[in-house]
PDB file of C-alpha atoms and ligand atoms in Angstrom:
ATOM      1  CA  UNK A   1     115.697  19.907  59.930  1.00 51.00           C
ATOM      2  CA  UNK A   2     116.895  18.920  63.620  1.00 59.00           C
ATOM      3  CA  UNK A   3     115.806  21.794  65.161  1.00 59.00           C
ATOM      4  CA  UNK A   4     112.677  21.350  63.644  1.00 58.00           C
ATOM      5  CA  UNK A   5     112.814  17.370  65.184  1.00 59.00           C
ATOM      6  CA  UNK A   6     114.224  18.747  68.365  1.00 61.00           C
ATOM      7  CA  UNK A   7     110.415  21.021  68.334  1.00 62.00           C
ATOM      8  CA  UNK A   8     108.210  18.028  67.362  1.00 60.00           C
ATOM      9  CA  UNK A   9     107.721  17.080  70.991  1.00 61.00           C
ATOM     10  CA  UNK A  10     107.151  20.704  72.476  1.00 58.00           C
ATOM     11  CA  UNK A  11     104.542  21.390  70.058  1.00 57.00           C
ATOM     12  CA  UNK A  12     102.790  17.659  70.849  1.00 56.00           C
ATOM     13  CA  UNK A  13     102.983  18.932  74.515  1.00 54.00           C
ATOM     14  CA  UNK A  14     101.085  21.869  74.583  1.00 55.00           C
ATOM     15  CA  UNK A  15      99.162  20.832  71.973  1.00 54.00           C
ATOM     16  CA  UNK A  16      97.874  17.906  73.871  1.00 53.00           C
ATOM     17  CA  UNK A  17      97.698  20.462  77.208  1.00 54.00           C
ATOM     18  CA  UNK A  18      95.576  22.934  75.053  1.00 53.00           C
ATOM     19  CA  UNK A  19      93.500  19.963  74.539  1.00 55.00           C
ATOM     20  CA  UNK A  20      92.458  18.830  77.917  1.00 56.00           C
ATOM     21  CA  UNK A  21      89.130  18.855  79.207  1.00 57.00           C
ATOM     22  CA  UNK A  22      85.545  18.337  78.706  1.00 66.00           C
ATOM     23  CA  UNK A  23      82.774  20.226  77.081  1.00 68.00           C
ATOM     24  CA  UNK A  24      82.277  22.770  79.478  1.00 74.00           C
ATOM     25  CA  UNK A  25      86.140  23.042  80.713  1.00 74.00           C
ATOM     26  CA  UNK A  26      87.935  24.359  77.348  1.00 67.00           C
ATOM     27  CA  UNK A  27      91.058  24.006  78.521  1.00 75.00           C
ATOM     28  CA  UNK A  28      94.314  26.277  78.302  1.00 79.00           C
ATOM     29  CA  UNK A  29      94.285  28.950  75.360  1.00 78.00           C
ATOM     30  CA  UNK A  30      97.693  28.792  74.282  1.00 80.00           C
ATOM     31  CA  UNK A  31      97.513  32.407  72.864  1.00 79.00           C
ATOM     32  CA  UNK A  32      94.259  34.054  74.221  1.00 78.00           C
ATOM     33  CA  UNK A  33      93.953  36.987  72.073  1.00 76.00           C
ATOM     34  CA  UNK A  34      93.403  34.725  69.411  1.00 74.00           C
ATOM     35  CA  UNK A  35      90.063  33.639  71.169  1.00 74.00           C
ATOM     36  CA  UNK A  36      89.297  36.985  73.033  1.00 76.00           C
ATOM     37  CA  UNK A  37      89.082  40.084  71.176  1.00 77.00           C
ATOM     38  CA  UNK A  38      90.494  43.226  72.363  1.00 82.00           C
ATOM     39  CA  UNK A  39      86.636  45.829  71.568  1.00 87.00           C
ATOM     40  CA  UNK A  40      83.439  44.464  73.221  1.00 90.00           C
ATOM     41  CA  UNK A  41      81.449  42.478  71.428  1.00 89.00           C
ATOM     42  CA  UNK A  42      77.955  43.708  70.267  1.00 89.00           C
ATOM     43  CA  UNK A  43      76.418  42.187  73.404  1.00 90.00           C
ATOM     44  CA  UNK A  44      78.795  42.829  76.134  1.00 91.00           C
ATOM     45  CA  UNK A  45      77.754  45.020  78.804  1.00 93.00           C
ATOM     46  CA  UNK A  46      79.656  48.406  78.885  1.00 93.00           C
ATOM     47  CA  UNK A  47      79.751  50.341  81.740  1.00 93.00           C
ATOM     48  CA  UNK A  48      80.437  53.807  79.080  1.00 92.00           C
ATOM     49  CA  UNK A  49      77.751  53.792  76.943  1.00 93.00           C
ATOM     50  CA  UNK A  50      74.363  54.592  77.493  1.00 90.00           C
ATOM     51  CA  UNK A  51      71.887  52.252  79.041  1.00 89.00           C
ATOM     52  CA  UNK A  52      75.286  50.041  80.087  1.00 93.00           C
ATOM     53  CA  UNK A  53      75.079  48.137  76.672  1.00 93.00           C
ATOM     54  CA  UNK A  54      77.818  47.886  74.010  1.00 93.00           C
ATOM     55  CA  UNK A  55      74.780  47.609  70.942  1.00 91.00           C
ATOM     56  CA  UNK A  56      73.303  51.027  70.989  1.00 90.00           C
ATOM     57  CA  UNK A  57      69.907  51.736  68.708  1.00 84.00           C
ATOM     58  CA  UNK A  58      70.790  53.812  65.152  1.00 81.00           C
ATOM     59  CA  UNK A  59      71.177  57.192  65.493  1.00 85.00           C
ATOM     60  CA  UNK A  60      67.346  58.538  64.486  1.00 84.00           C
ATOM     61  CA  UNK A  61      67.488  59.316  60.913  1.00 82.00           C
ATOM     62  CA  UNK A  62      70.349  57.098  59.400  1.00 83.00           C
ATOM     63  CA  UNK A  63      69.810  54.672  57.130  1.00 81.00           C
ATOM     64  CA  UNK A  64      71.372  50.710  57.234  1.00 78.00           C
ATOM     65  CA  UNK A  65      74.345  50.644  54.375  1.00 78.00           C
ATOM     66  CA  UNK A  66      72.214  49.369  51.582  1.00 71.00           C
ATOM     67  CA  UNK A  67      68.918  49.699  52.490  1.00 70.00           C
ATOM     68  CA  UNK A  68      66.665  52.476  51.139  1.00 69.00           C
ATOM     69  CA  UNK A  69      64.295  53.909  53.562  1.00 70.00           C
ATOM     70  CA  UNK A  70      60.272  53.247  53.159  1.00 69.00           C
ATOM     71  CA  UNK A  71      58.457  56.137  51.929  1.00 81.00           C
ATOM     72  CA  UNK A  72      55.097  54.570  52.111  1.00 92.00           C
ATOM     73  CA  UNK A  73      52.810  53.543  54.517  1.00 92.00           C
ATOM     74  CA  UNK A  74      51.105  50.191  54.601  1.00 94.00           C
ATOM     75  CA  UNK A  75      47.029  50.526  52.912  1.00 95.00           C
ATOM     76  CA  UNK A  76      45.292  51.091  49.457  1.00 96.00           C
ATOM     77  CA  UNK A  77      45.658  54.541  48.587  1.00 96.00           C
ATOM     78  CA  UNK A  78      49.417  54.403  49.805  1.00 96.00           C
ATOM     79  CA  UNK A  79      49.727  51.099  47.453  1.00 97.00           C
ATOM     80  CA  UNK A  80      48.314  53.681  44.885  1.00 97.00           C
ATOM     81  CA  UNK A  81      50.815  56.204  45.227  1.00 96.00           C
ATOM     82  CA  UNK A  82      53.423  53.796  44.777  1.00 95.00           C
ATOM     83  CA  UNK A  83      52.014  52.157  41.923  1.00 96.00           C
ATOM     84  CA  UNK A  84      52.353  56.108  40.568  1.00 95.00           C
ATOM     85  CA  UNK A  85      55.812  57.125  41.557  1.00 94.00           C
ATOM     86  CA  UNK A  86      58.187  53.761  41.692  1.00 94.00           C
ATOM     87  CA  UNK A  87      59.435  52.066  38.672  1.00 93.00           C
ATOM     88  CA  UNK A  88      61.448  48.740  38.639  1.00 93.00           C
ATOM     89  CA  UNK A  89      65.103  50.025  38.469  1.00 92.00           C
ATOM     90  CA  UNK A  90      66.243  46.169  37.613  1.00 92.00           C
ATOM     91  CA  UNK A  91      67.124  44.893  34.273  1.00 89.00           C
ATOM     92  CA  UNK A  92      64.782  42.931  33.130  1.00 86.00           C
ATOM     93  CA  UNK A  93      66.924  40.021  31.910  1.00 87.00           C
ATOM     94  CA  UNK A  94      66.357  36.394  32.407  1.00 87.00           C
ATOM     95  CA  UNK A  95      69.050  35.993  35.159  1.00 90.00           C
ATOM     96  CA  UNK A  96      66.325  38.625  37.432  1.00 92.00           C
ATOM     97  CA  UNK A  97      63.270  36.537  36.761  1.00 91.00           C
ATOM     98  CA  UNK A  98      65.623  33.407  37.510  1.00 91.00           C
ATOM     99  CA  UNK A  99      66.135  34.737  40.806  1.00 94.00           C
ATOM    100  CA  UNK A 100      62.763  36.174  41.156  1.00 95.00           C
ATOM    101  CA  UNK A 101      61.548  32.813  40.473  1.00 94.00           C
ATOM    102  CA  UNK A 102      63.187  30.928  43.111  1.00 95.00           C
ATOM    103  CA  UNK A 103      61.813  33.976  45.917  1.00 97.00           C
ATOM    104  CA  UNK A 104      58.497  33.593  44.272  1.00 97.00           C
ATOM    105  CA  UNK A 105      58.354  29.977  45.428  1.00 95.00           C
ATOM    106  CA  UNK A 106      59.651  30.260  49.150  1.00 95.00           C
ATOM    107  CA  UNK A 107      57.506  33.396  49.573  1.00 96.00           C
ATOM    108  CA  UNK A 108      54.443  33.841  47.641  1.00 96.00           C
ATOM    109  CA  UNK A 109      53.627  29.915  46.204  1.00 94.00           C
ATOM    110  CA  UNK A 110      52.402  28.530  49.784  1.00 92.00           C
ATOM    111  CA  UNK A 111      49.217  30.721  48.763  1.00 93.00           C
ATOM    112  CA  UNK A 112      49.490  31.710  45.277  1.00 94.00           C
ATOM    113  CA  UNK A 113      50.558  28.655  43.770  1.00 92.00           C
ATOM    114  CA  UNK A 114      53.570  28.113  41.921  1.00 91.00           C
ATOM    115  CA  UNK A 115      52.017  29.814  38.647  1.00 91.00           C
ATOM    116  CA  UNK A 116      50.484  32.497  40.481  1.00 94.00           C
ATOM    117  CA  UNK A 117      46.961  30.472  39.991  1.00 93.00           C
ATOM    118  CA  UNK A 118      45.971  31.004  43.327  1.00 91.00           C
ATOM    119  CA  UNK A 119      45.876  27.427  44.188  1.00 89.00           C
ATOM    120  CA  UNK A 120      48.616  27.369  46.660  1.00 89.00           C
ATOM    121  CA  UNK A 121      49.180  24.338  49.384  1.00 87.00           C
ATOM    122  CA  UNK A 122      47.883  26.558  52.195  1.00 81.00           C
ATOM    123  CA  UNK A 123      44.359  27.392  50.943  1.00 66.00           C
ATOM    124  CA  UNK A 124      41.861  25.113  52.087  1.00 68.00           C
ATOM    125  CA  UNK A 125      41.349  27.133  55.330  1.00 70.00           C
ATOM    126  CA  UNK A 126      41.728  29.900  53.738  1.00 77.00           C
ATOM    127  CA  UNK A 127      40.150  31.843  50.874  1.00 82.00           C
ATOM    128  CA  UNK A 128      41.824  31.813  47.592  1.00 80.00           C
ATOM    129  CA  UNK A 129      43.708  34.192  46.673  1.00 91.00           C
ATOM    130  CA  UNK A 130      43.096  36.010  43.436  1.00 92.00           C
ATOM    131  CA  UNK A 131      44.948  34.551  40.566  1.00 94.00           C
ATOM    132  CA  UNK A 132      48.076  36.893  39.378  1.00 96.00           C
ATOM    133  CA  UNK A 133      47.331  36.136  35.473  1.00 92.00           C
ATOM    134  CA  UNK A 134      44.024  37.613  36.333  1.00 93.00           C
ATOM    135  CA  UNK A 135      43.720  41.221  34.097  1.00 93.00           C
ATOM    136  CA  UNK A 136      43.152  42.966  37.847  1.00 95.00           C
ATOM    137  CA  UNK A 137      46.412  41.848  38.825  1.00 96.00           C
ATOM    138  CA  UNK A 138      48.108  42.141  34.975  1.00 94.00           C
ATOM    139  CA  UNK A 139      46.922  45.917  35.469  1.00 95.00           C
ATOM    140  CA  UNK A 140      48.406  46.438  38.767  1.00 96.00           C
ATOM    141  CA  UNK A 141      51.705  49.008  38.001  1.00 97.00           C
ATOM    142  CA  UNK A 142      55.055  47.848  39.219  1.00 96.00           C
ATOM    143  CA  UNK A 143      55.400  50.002  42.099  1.00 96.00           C
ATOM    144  CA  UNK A 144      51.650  48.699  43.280  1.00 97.00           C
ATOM    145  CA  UNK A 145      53.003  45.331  43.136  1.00 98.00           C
ATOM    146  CA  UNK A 146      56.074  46.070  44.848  1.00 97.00           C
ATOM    147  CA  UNK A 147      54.035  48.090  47.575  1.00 97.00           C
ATOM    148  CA  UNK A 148      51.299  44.778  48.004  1.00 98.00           C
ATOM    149  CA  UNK A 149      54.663  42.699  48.535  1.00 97.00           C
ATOM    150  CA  UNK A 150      55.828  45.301  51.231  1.00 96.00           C
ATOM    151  CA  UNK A 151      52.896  46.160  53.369  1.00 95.00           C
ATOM    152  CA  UNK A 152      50.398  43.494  52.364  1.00 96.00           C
ATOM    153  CA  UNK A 153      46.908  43.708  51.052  1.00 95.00           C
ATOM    154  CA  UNK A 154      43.800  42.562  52.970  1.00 92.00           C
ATOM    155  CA  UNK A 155      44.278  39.487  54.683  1.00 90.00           C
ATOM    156  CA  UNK A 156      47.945  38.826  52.529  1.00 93.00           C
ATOM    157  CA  UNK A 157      50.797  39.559  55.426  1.00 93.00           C
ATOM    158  CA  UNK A 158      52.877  42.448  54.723  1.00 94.00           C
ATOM    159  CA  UNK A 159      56.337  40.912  53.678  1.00 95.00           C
ATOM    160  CA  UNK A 160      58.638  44.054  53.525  1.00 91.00           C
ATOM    161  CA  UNK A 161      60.824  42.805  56.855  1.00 87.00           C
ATOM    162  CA  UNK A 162      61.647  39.052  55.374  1.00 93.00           C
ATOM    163  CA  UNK A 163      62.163  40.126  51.656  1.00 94.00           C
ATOM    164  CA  UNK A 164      65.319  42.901  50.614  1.00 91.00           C
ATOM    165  CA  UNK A 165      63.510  45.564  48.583  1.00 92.00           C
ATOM    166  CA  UNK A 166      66.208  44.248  45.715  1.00 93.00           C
ATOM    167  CA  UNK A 167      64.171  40.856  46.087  1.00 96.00           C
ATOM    168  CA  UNK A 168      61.140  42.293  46.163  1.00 96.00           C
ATOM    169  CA  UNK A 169      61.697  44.117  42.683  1.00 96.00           C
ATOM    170  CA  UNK A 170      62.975  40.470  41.632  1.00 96.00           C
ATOM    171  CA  UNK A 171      59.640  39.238  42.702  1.00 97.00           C
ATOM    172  CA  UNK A 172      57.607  42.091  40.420  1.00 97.00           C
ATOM    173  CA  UNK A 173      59.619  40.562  37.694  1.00 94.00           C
ATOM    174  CA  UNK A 174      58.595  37.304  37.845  1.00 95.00           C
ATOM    175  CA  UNK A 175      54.981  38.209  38.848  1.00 96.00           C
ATOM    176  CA  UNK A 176      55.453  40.517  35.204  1.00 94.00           C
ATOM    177  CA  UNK A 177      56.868  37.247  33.619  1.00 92.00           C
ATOM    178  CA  UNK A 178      53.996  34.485  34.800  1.00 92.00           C
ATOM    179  CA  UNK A 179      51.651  37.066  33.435  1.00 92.00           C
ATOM    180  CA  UNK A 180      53.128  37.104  30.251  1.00 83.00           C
ATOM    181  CA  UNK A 181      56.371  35.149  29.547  1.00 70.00           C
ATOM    182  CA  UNK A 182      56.371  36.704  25.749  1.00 65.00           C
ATOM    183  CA  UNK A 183      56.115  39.536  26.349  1.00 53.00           C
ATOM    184  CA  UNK A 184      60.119  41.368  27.200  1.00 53.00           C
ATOM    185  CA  UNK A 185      59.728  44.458  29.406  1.00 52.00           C
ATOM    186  CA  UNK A 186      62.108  47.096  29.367  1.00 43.00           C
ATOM    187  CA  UNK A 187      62.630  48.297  33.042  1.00 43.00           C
ATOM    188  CA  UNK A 188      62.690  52.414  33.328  1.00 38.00           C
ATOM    189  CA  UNK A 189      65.388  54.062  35.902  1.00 37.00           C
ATOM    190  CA  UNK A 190      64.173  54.901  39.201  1.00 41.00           C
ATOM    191  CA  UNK A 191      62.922  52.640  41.734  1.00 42.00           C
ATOM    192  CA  UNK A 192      62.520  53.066  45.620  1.00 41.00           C
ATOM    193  CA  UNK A 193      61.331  51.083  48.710  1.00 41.00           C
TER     194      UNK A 193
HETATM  195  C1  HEC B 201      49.520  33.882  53.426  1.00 72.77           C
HETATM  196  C2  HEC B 201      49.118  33.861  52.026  1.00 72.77           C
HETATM  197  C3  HEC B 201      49.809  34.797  51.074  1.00 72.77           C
HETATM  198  C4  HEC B 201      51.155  34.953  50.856  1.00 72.77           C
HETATM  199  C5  HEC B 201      52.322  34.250  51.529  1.00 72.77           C
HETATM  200  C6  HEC B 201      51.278  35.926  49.784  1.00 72.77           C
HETATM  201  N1  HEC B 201      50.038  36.351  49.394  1.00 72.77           N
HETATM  202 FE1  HEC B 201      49.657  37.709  47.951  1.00 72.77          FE
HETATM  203  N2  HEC B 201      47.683  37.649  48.424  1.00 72.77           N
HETATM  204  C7  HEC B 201      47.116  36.791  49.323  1.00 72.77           C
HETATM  205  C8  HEC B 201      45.698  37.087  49.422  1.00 72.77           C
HETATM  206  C9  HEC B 201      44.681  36.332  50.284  1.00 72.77           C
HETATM  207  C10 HEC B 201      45.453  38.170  48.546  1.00 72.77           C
HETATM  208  C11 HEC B 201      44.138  38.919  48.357  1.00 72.77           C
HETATM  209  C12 HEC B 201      44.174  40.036  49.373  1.00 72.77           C
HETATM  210  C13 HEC B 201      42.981  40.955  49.367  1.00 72.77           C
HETATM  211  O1  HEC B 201      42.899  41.809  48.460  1.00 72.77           O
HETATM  212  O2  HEC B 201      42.147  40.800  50.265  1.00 72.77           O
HETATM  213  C14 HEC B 201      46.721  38.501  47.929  1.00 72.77           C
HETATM  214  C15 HEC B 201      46.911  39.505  46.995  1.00 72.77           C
HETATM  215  C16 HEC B 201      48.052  39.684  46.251  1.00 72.77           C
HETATM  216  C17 HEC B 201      48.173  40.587  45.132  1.00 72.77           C
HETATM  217  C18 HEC B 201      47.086  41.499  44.586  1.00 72.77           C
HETATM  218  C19 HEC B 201      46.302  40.763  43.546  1.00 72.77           C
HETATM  219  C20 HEC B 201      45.108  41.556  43.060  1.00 72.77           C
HETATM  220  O3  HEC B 201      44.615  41.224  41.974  1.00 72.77           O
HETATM  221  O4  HEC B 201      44.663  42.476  43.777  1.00 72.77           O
HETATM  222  C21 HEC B 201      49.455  40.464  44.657  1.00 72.77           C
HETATM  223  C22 HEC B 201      50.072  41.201  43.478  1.00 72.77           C
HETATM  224  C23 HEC B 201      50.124  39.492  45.509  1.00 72.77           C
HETATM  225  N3  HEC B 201      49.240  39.051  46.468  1.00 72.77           N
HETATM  226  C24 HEC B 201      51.425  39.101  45.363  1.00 72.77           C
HETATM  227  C25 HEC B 201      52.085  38.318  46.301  1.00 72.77           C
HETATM  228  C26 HEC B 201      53.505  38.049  46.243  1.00 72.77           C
HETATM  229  C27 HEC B 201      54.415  38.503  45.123  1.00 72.77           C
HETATM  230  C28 HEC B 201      53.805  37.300  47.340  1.00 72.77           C
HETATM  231  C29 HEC B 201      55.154  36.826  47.782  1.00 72.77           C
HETATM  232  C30 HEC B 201      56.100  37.826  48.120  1.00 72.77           C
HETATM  233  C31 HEC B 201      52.573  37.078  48.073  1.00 72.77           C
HETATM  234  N4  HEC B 201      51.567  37.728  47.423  1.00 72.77           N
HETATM  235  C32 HEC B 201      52.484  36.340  49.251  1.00 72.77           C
HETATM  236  C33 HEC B 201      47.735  35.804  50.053  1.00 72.77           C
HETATM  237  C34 HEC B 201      49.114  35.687  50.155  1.00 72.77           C
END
């Protein structure tokens, strides 16, 4: 305990000394390592690696932990193919058209309208889009859907580099639900980008 009093006023000191200064003078770093880390940071510039940058581009061929690659290209026959070979490989369980929901509203409702009417807040300059409940859209397979989403259709802007491909099978989900909250769909294995 007295040694402990007898350190009160060392630790005030430097405390208050670590302190000093304004905004752009940060004053003393009592331990610096704390503040400056040892490996560059992804910006730093790096006299070793190529093009003198610490951030280098992927390796050509790799793929980002967790993301699937894209094995379509944007347009309608593509959309097609997709609508052929991917399945939804979520559960469909309330929880996933929960959170497809709340996706379906930030991306998709400016235009669509929150039920998928086509009546969304953005319209009046533009046309309307076609409503989802509509049987064109109600026939559209999954993987179309999830393809439209991705690269776009016509004047809609492709959304595949703002949404996660896991969100975008969310958003299938809840498109599926507005267009028929009775019926429950049973999701097959499989599923893709
Ligand atoms: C900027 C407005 C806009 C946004 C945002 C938007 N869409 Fe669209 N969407 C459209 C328009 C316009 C069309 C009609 C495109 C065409 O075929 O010319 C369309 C078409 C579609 C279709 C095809 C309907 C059919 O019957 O052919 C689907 C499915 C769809 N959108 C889903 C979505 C989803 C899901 C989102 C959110 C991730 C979304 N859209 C975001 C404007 C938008």
């Amino acid at each position: 305990m007295r040694s402990a009093l007898l350190l009160l006023p060392l630790l005030v000191g430097s405390a208050s000394v670590g302190c000093r200064g304004g905004a752009d003078r940060p004053g003393i770093a009592v331990m610096p390592e704390m503040f400056h880390s040892v490996p560059y940071d992804a910006h730093d510039p790096n006299g070793v690696l190529p093009r003198g940058q610490t951030l280098q581009p992927a390796p050509l061929g790799t793929v980002s932990r967790g993301f699937s690659p894209t094995h379509y290209a944007p347009g309608p026959e593509e959309a097609l193919r997709a609508g052929r070979e991917l399945t939804n490989p979520l559960p469909a369980n309330a929880m996933v058209v929960r959170a497809g929901a709340r996706l379906f509203a930030s991306n998709c409702a400016v235009c669509h309208g929150p039920q998928g009417a086509g009546d969304g807040p953005i319209v009046p300059p533009f046309p309307n889009p076609p409503a989802l409940s509509a049987n064109h859209a109600k026939q559209l397979p999954d993987g179309q859907v999830f393809h439209i989403i991705t690269h776009g259709q016509g004047i809609m802007p492709p959304h595949g580099r703002q949404i996660t491909p896991e969100d975008r099978w969310r958003i299938v989900l809840f498109v599926r639900w507005l267009q028929d909250p009775n019926v429950p769909r049973v999701a097959a294995p499989g599923g893709g980008s």
